[in-house]
Amino acid sequence: MDESLEEHQSQTLDQEKEIVTEGSAVVHGEPSQDGSVPPKVDSEVEVLDEKVSKQIIKEGHGSKPSKYSTCFLHYRAWTKHTQHKFEDTWQEQQPIELVLGKEKKEMAGLAIGVSSMKSGERALLHIGWELGYGKDGNFSFPNVPPMADLLYEVEVIGFDETKEGKARSDMTVEERIGAADRRKMDGNNLFKEDKLEEAMQQYEMAIAYMGDDFMFQLYGKYQDMALAVKNPCHLNMAACLIKLKRYDEAIGHCNIVLTEEEKTPKALFRRGKAKAELGQMDSAREDFRKAQKYAPDDNAIRRELRAIAEQEKAVYQKQKEMYKGMFVGREESGGKGKSRNWLIMLWQWMVSLFSRVFGRHRVKAD
């Protein structure tokens, strides 16, 4: 590499940078930590339709999408009464696309909710079965029982205002790559302004244009063009997530890049940092050493390997002192025990001697 990761750090957005989260976000309630159950939300219930209501979890910013806007979102979905989770796009790390006014019938309630949301907004939607999977439900994927009211935890990543409502599937390869690249550049600009949440939204929207169904169809120069947009977005997402202390998610984005290009030092470096923060030192060291193999002159990698070595040395010294203290304690307690035993033996000898002397006197007296 011509430049080390450390030198690249101050010049490119693919590298580490001190980033702060957007200060304007207001959170109402706490989303579920593992996504297994719906989040508990304490905000006011807003009625959007006879069968749709909304509670805001996190405030968004900017305007709301209009009809035919192409919206990019993540969601988790549960049946309301049994709280059976039947879909989770966060788990798949793949945002979905929803064109308002052209949604599927079972997405009608979701579309009403999304149309009321701003970019970056996260909300809990309550949707009646009539605007969900209906009277019969769905017995394939997703599996939803008949007449099931639904709960959606939704986050709107962003949206494109397109009057014709042109979906990704209707775009040419060049159009999709171009749209993704514009989103990436928008994210980079927001990244430079330390607007972390908004930058991540742009990166996720760019990634949404480069979905698995699309990538599988590409080869040659088009595949190279797409990866040149997609992988930096994953790497920038990982950098943001590390700053947010969301280390497992950062590792997930690095893994995606390494699946495509296993010799990417930036992905190995980021994954190593996330693992180190999780205390997975052996695995982190392995990632840093692999990264060093592909970027042998990089100072940042050397620094991380040195930090791990120093940390392990400190832990060893601490353990050594602790064990030394334990052994000294045992020796001291052992010495005290010996002294105590000696006194007992002396006392017993004196008692025995006194008894013998006293016994002799008694015999003479008799």
CSV table of N, CA and C in Angstrom, one decimal, residues 12-14 17 19 157 179-207 229 232-233 236-237 240:
chain,number,residue,atom,x,y,z
A,12,THR,N,-9.2,9.9,4.2
A,12,THR,CA,-10.4,9.2,3.6
A,12,THR,C,-11.4,8.8,4.6
A,13,LEU,N,-12.6,8.6,4.2
A,13,LEU,CA,-13.7,8.2,5.1
A,13,LEU,C,-13.7,6.8,5.4
A,14,ASP,N,-12.9,6.0,4.7
A,14,ASP,CA,-12.9,4.6,4.9
A,14,ASP,C,-12.1,4.3,6.2
A,17,LYS,N,-12.0,7.9,12.3
A,17,LYS,CA,-12.1,9.4,12.5
A,17,LYS,C,-13.0,9.6,13.8
A,19,ILE,N,-15.9,10.6,15.6
A,19,ILE,CA,-17.2,11.0,15.1
A,19,ILE,C,-18.1,11.0,16.3
A,157,ILE,N,-34.6,4.7,6.9
A,157,ILE,CA,-33.2,5.1,6.6
A,157,ILE,C,-33.2,6.4,5.8
A,179,ALA,N,-26.8,5.5,-8.5
A,179,ALA,CA,-27.6,5.9,-7.4
A,179,ALA,C,-27.0,5.6,-6.1
A,180,ALA,N,-26.4,4.4,-6.0
A,180,ALA,CA,-25.7,4.0,-4.8
A,180,ALA,C,-24.5,4.8,-4.5
A,181,ASP,N,-23.7,5.2,-5.6
A,181,ASP,CA,-22.5,6.0,-5.4
A,181,ASP,C,-22.9,7.4,-5.0
A,182,ARG,N,-24.0,7.9,-5.5
A,182,ARG,CA,-24.4,9.3,-5.0
A,182,ARG,C,-24.8,9.2,-3.5
A,183,ARG,N,-25.4,8.1,-3.1
A,183,ARG,CA,-25.7,8.0,-1.6
A,183,ARG,C,-24.4,7.9,-0.8
A,184,LYS,N,-23.5,7.1,-1.3
A,184,LYS,CA,-22.2,7.0,-0.6
A,184,LYS,C,-21.5,8.4,-0.5
A,185,MET,N,-21.5,9.2,-1.5
A,185,MET,CA,-20.9,10.5,-1.5
A,185,MET,C,-21.6,11.4,-0.5
A,186,ASP,N,-22.9,11.3,-0.5
A,186,ASP,CA,-23.7,12.1,0.5
A,186,ASP,C,-23.4,11.7,1.9
A,187,GLY,N,-23.2,10.4,2.1
A,187,GLY,CA,-22.8,9.9,3.4
A,187,GLY,C,-21.4,10.4,3.8
A,188,ASN,N,-20.5,10.4,2.8
A,188,ASN,CA,-19.1,10.9,3.1
A,188,ASN,C,-19.2,12.4,3.6
A,189,ASN,N,-20.0,13.2,2.9
A,189,ASN,CA,-20.1,14.6,3.3
A,189,ASN,C,-20.6,14.7,4.7
A,190,LEU,N,-21.6,13.9,5.0
A,190,LEU,CA,-22.2,14.0,6.4
A,190,LEU,C,-21.2,13.5,7.4
A,191,PHE,N,-20.5,12.5,7.0
A,191,PHE,CA,-19.4,11.9,7.9
A,191,PHE,C,-18.4,13.0,8.2
A,192,LYS,N,-18.0,13.8,7.2
A,192,LYS,CA,-17.0,14.8,7.5
A,192,LYS,C,-17.6,15.9,8.4
A,193,GLU,N,-18.9,16.1,8.4
A,193,GLU,CA,-19.5,17.0,9.3
A,193,GLU,C,-19.9,16.4,10.7
A,194,ASP,N,-19.4,15.2,10.9
A,194,ASP,CA,-19.7,14.5,12.2
A,194,ASP,C,-21.1,14.2,12.4
A,195,LYS,N,-21.9,14.1,11.4
A,195,LYS,CA,-23.3,13.8,11.5
A,195,LYS,C,-23.5,12.3,11.3
A,196,LEU,N,-23.2,11.5,12.3
A,196,LEU,CA,-23.0,10.1,12.3
A,196,LEU,C,-24.3,9.4,11.9
A,197,GLU,N,-25.4,9.7,12.5
A,197,GLU,CA,-26.6,9.0,12.2
A,197,GLU,C,-27.1,9.2,10.8
A,198,GLU,N,-27.0,10.4,10.3
A,198,GLU,CA,-27.4,10.7,8.9
A,198,GLU,C,-26.5,10.1,7.9
A,199,ALA,N,-25.2,10.0,8.2
A,199,ALA,CA,-24.2,9.4,7.3
A,199,ALA,C,-24.5,7.9,7.2
A,200,MET,N,-24.8,7.3,8.3
A,200,MET,CA,-25.1,5.8,8.3
A,200,MET,C,-26.4,5.6,7.5
A,201,GLN,N,-27.3,6.5,7.6
A,201,GLN,CA,-28.5,6.3,6.7
A,201,GLN,C,-28.2,6.3,5.3
A,202,GLN,N,-27.3,7.2,4.9
A,202,GLN,CA,-27.0,7.2,3.4
A,202,GLN,C,-26.2,6.0,3.0
A,203,TYR,N,-25.3,5.5,3.9
A,203,TYR,CA,-24.6,4.3,3.5
A,203,TYR,C,-25.5,3.1,3.4
A,204,GLU,N,-26.5,3.0,4.3
A,204,GLU,CA,-27.4,1.9,4.3
A,204,GLU,C,-28.3,2.0,3.0
A,205,MET,N,-28.6,3.2,2.6
A,205,MET,CA,-29.4,3.3,1.4
A,205,MET,C,-28.6,2.9,0.2
A,206,ALA,N,-27.3,3.3,0.2
A,206,ALA,CA,-26.4,2.8,-0.9
A,206,ALA,C,-26.3,1.3,-0.9
A,207,ILE,N,-26.1,0.7,0.2
A,207,ILE,CA,-26.0,-0.7,0.3
A,207,ILE,C,-27.3,-1.4,-0.2
A,229,VAL,N,-18.3,0.5,-4.8
A,229,VAL,CA,-19.2,1.4,-4.0
A,229,VAL,C,-19.7,0.7,-2.8
A,232,PRO,N,-16.8,0.0,0.5
A,232,PRO,CA,-16.5,1.2,1.3
A,232,PRO,C,-17.7,1.6,2.2
A,233,CYS,N,-18.9,1.4,1.8
A,233,CYS,CA,-20.0,1.7,2.6
A,233,CYS,C,-20.1,0.8,3.8
A,236,ASN,N,-17.3,2.0,6.2
A,236,ASN,CA,-17.6,3.2,6.9
A,236,ASN,C,-18.7,2.9,8.0
A,237,MET,N,-19.7,2.0,7.6
A,237,MET,CA,-20.6,1.6,8.6
A,237,MET,C,-19.9,1.0,9.9
A,240,CYS,N,-18.4,3.7,12.0
A,240,CYS,CA,-19.4,4.4,12.8
A,240,CYS,C,-19.9,3.6,14.0
